[in-house]
């Protein structure tokens, strides 16, 4: 009665509760970079992520958020996110026990 309740019909649905948002600059034509990043994250975290959203923005923005938390910001970091490090940051929050294989090794270098 008082609030919304999320009910999962399957165990798989219960694990897919995280949302990634990639805000990208349309003026800079960064849609393909955002889409590629989304594809990489969906491939790596197919069981953990419920959604990866692409959000058009302006002014050179390229920000990746997980459940509202900023994980990568092109302006603050003075460059696009390093994909292995981004994957590690997401893994650390959604599946800390999971190995990322070669992405773990590359990011450690």
mmCIF file with all atom_site columns, N, CA and C in Angstrom, residues 53-81:
data_model
loop_
_atom_site.group_PDB
_atom_site.id
_atom_site.type_symbol
_atom_site.label_atom_id
_atom_site.label_alt_id
_atom_site.label_comp_id
_atom_site.label_asym_id
_atom_site.label_entity_id
_atom_site.label_seq_id
_atom_site.pdbx_PDB_ins_code
_atom_site.Cartn_x
_atom_site.Cartn_y
_atom_site.Cartn_z
_atom_site.occupancy
_atom_site.B_iso_or_equiv
_atom_site.pdbx_formal_charge
_atom_site.auth_seq_id
_atom_site.auth_comp_id
_atom_site.auth_asym_id
_atom_site.auth_atom_id
_atom_site.pdbx_PDB_model_num
ATOM 1  N N  . UNK A 1 53 ? 22.079 2.623  -19.953 1.00 0.00 ? 53 UNK A N  1
ATOM 2  C CA . UNK A 1 53 ? 21.372 3.688  -20.663 1.00 0.00 ? 53 UNK A CA 1
ATOM 3  C C  . UNK A 1 53 ? 22.366 4.670  -21.258 1.00 0.00 ? 53 UNK A C  1
ATOM 4  N N  . UNK A 1 54 ? 22.068 5.132  -22.469 1.00 0.00 ? 54 UNK A N  1
ATOM 5  C CA . UNK A 1 54 ? 22.855 6.178  -23.116 1.00 0.00 ? 54 UNK A CA 1
ATOM 6  C C  . UNK A 1 54 ? 22.067 7.478  -23.003 1.00 0.00 ? 54 UNK A C  1
ATOM 7  N N  . UNK A 1 55 ? 22.697 8.486  -22.422 1.00 0.00 ? 55 UNK A N  1
ATOM 8  C CA . UNK A 1 55 ? 22.016 9.757  -22.176 1.00 0.00 ? 55 UNK A CA 1
ATOM 9  C C  . UNK A 1 55 ? 22.727 10.880 -22.924 1.00 0.00 ? 55 UNK A C  1
ATOM 10 N N  . UNK A 1 56 ? 22.076 11.462 -23.926 1.00 0.00 ? 56 UNK A N  1
ATOM 11 C CA . UNK A 1 56 ? 22.690 12.557 -24.679 1.00 0.00 ? 56 UNK A CA 1
ATOM 12 C C  . UNK A 1 56 ? 22.925 13.779 -23.792 1.00 0.00 ? 56 UNK A C  1
ATOM 13 N N  . UNK A 1 57 ? 24.068 14.411 -23.990 1.00 0.00 ? 57 UNK A N  1
ATOM 14 C CA . UNK A 1 57 ? 24.397 15.624 -23.256 1.00 0.00 ? 57 UNK A CA 1
ATOM 15 C C  . UNK A 1 57 ? 25.129 16.593 -24.168 1.00 0.00 ? 57 UNK A C  1
ATOM 16 N N  . UNK A 1 58 ? 25.647 17.659 -23.580 1.00 0.00 ? 58 UNK A N  1
ATOM 17 C CA . UNK A 1 58 ? 26.368 18.688 -24.343 1.00 0.00 ? 58 UNK A CA 1
ATOM 18 C C  . UNK A 1 58 ? 27.568 19.157 -23.549 1.00 0.00 ? 58 UNK A C  1
ATOM 19 N N  . UNK A 1 59 ? 28.390 19.957 -24.204 1.00 0.00 ? 59 UNK A N  1
ATOM 20 C CA . UNK A 1 59 ? 29.504 20.593 -23.508 1.00 0.00 ? 59 UNK A CA 1
ATOM 21 C C  . UNK A 1 59 ? 30.681 19.688 -23.217 1.00 0.00 ? 59 UNK A C  1
ATOM 22 N N  . UNK A 1 60 ? 30.894 18.660 -24.029 1.00 0.00 ? 60 UNK A N  1
ATOM 23 C CA . UNK A 1 60 ? 32.052 17.787 -23.844 1.00 0.00 ? 60 UNK A CA 1
ATOM 24 C C  . UNK A 1 60 ? 31.902 16.745 -22.756 1.00 0.00 ? 60 UNK A C  1
ATOM 25 N N  . UNK A 1 61 ? 30.673 16.505 -22.336 1.00 0.00 ? 61 UNK A N  1
ATOM 26 C CA . UNK A 1 61 ? 30.441 15.564 -21.242 1.00 0.00 ? 61 UNK A CA 1
ATOM 27 C C  . UNK A 1 61 ? 30.631 14.111 -21.695 1.00 0.00 ? 61 UNK A C  1
ATOM 28 N N  . UNK A 1 62 ? 31.275 13.325 -20.842 1.00 0.00 ? 62 UNK A N  1
ATOM 29 C CA . UNK A 1 62 ? 31.316 11.870 -20.980 1.00 0.00 ? 62 UNK A CA 1
ATOM 30 C C  . UNK A 1 62 ? 31.467 11.339 -19.564 1.00 0.00 ? 62 UNK A C  1
ATOM 31 N N  . UNK A 1 63 ? 30.337 10.951 -18.975 1.00 0.00 ? 63 UNK A N  1
ATOM 32 C CA . UNK A 1 63 ? 30.290 10.526 -17.580 1.00 0.00 ? 63 UNK A CA 1
ATOM 33 C C  . UNK A 1 63 ? 29.637 9.157  -17.514 1.00 0.00 ? 63 UNK A C  1
ATOM 34 N N  . UNK A 1 64 ? 30.245 8.267  -16.728 1.00 0.00 ? 64 UNK A N  1
ATOM 35 C CA . UNK A 1 64 ? 29.682 6.935  -16.511 1.00 0.00 ? 64 UNK A CA 1
ATOM 36 C C  . UNK A 1 64 ? 29.255 6.844  -15.054 1.00 0.00 ? 64 UNK A C  1
ATOM 37 N N  . UNK A 1 65 ? 27.983 6.480  -14.848 1.00 0.00 ? 65 UNK A N  1
ATOM 38 C CA . UNK A 1 65 ? 27.431 6.352  -13.498 1.00 0.00 ? 65 UNK A CA 1
ATOM 39 C C  . UNK A 1 65 ? 26.915 4.927  -13.278 1.00 0.00 ? 65 UNK A C  1
ATOM 40 N N  . UNK A 1 66 ? 27.091 4.437  -12.085 1.00 0.00 ? 66 UNK A N  1
ATOM 41 C CA . UNK A 1 66 ? 26.515 3.155  -11.673 1.00 0.00 ? 66 UNK A CA 1
ATOM 42 C C  . UNK A 1 66 ? 25.568 3.437  -10.530 1.00 0.00 ? 66 UNK A C  1
ATOM 43 N N  . UNK A 1 67 ? 24.299 3.158  -10.732 1.00 0.00 ? 67 UNK A N  1
ATOM 44 C CA . UNK A 1 67 ? 23.275 3.406  -9.715  1.00 0.00 ? 67 UNK A CA 1
ATOM 45 C C  . UNK A 1 67 ? 23.371 4.839  -9.173  1.00 0.00 ? 67 UNK A C  1
ATOM 46 N N  . UNK A 1 68 ? 23.658 5.792  -10.058 1.00 0.00 ? 68 UNK A N  1
ATOM 47 C CA . UNK A 1 68 ? 23.724 7.202  -9.693  1.00 0.00 ? 68 UNK A CA 1
ATOM 48 C C  . UNK A 1 68 ? 25.089 7.685  -9.237  1.00 0.00 ? 68 UNK A C  1
ATOM 49 N N  . UNK A 1 69 ? 26.014 6.785  -8.933  1.00 0.00 ? 69 UNK A N  1
ATOM 50 C CA . UNK A 1 69 ? 27.354 7.151  -8.481  1.00 0.00 ? 69 UNK A CA 1
ATOM 51 C C  . UNK A 1 69 ? 28.276 7.356  -9.686  1.00 0.00 ? 69 UNK A C  1
ATOM 52 N N  . UNK A 1 70 ? 28.954 8.482  -9.730  1.00 0.00 ? 70 UNK A N  1
ATOM 53 C CA . UNK A 1 70 ? 29.882 8.756  -10.828 1.00 0.00 ? 70 UNK A CA 1
ATOM 54 C C  . UNK A 1 70 ? 31.122 7.884  -10.667 1.00 0.00 ? 70 UNK A C  1
ATOM 55 N N  . UNK A 1 71 ? 31.376 7.058  -11.697 1.00 0.00 ? 71 UNK A N  1
ATOM 56 C CA . UNK A 1 71 ? 32.569 6.208  -11.699 1.00 0.00 ? 71 UNK A CA 1
ATOM 57 C C  . UNK A 1 71 ? 33.659 6.765  -12.596 1.00 0.00 ? 71 UNK A C  1
ATOM 58 N N  . UNK A 1 72 ? 33.273 7.495  -13.614 1.00 0.00 ? 72 UNK A N  1
ATOM 59 C CA . UNK A 1 72 ? 34.243 8.064  -14.549 1.00 0.00 ? 72 UNK A CA 1
ATOM 60 C C  . UNK A 1 72 ? 33.687 9.368  -15.104 1.00 0.00 ? 72 UNK A C  1
ATOM 61 N N  . UNK A 1 73 ? 34.545 10.369 -15.186 1.00 0.00 ? 73 UNK A N  1
ATOM 62 C CA . UNK A 1 73 ? 34.159 11.681 -15.703 1.00 0.00 ? 73 UNK A CA 1
ATOM 63 C C  . UNK A 1 73 ? 35.305 12.196 -16.560 1.00 0.00 ? 73 UNK A C  1
ATOM 64 N N  . UNK A 1 74 ? 35.081 12.288 -17.854 1.00 0.00 ? 74 UNK A N  1
ATOM 65 C CA . UNK A 1 74 ? 36.124 12.687 -18.794 1.00 0.00 ? 74 UNK A CA 1
ATOM 66 C C  . UNK A 1 74 ? 36.727 14.040 -18.427 1.00 0.00 ? 74 UNK A C  1
ATOM 67 N N  . UNK A 1 75 ? 35.920 14.982 -18.028 1.00 0.00 ? 75 UNK A N  1
ATOM 68 C CA . UNK A 1 75 ? 36.419 16.321 -17.705 1.00 0.00 ? 75 UNK A CA 1
ATOM 69 C C  . UNK A 1 75 ? 37.310 16.284 -16.457 1.00 0.00 ? 75 UNK A C  1
ATOM 70 N N  . UNK A 1 76 ? 36.876 15.603 -15.418 1.00 0.00 ? 76 UNK A N  1
ATOM 71 C CA . UNK A 1 76 ? 37.643 15.543 -14.171 1.00 0.00 ? 76 UNK A CA 1
ATOM 72 C C  . UNK A 1 76 ? 38.936 14.758 -14.341 1.00 0.00 ? 76 UNK A C  1
ATOM 73 N N  . UNK A 1 77 ? 38.893 13.710 -15.167 1.00 0.00 ? 77 UNK A N  1
ATOM 74 C CA . UNK A 1 77 ? 40.057 12.839 -15.349 1.00 0.00 ? 77 UNK A CA 1
ATOM 75 C C  . UNK A 1 77 ? 40.920 13.260 -16.539 1.00 0.00 ? 77 UNK A C  1
ATOM 76 N N  . UNK A 1 78 ? 40.465 14.289 -17.261 1.00 0.00 ? 78 UNK A N  1
ATOM 77 C CA . UNK A 1 78 ? 41.184 14.809 -18.430 1.00 0.00 ? 78 UNK A CA 1
ATOM 78 C C  . UNK A 1 78 ? 41.436 13.733 -19.480 1.00 0.00 ? 78 UNK A C  1
ATOM 79 N N  . UNK A 1 79 ? 40.412 12.913 -19.678 1.00 0.00 ? 79 UNK A N  1
ATOM 80 C CA . UNK A 1 79 ? 40.491 11.868 -20.695 1.00 0.00 ? 79 UNK A CA 1
ATOM 81 C C  . UNK A 1 79 ? 39.349 10.885 -20.522 1.00 0.00 ? 79 UNK A C  1
ATOM 82 N N  . UNK A 1 80 ? 39.153 10.080 -21.542 1.00 0.00 ? 80 UNK A N  1
ATOM 83 C CA . UNK A 1 80 ? 38.093 9.073  -21.476 1.00 0.00 ? 80 UNK A CA 1
ATOM 84 C C  . UNK A 1 80 ? 38.459 7.997  -20.470 1.00 0.00 ? 80 UNK A C  1
ATOM 85 N N  . UNK A 1 81 ? 37.450 7.335  -19.908 1.00 0.00 ? 81 UNK A N  1
ATOM 86 C CA . UNK A 1 81 ? 37.731 6.300  -18.919 1.00 0.00 ? 81 UNK A CA 1
ATOM 87 C C  . UNK A 1 81 ? 38.528 5.145  -19.522 1.00 0.00 ? 81 UNK A C  1
#
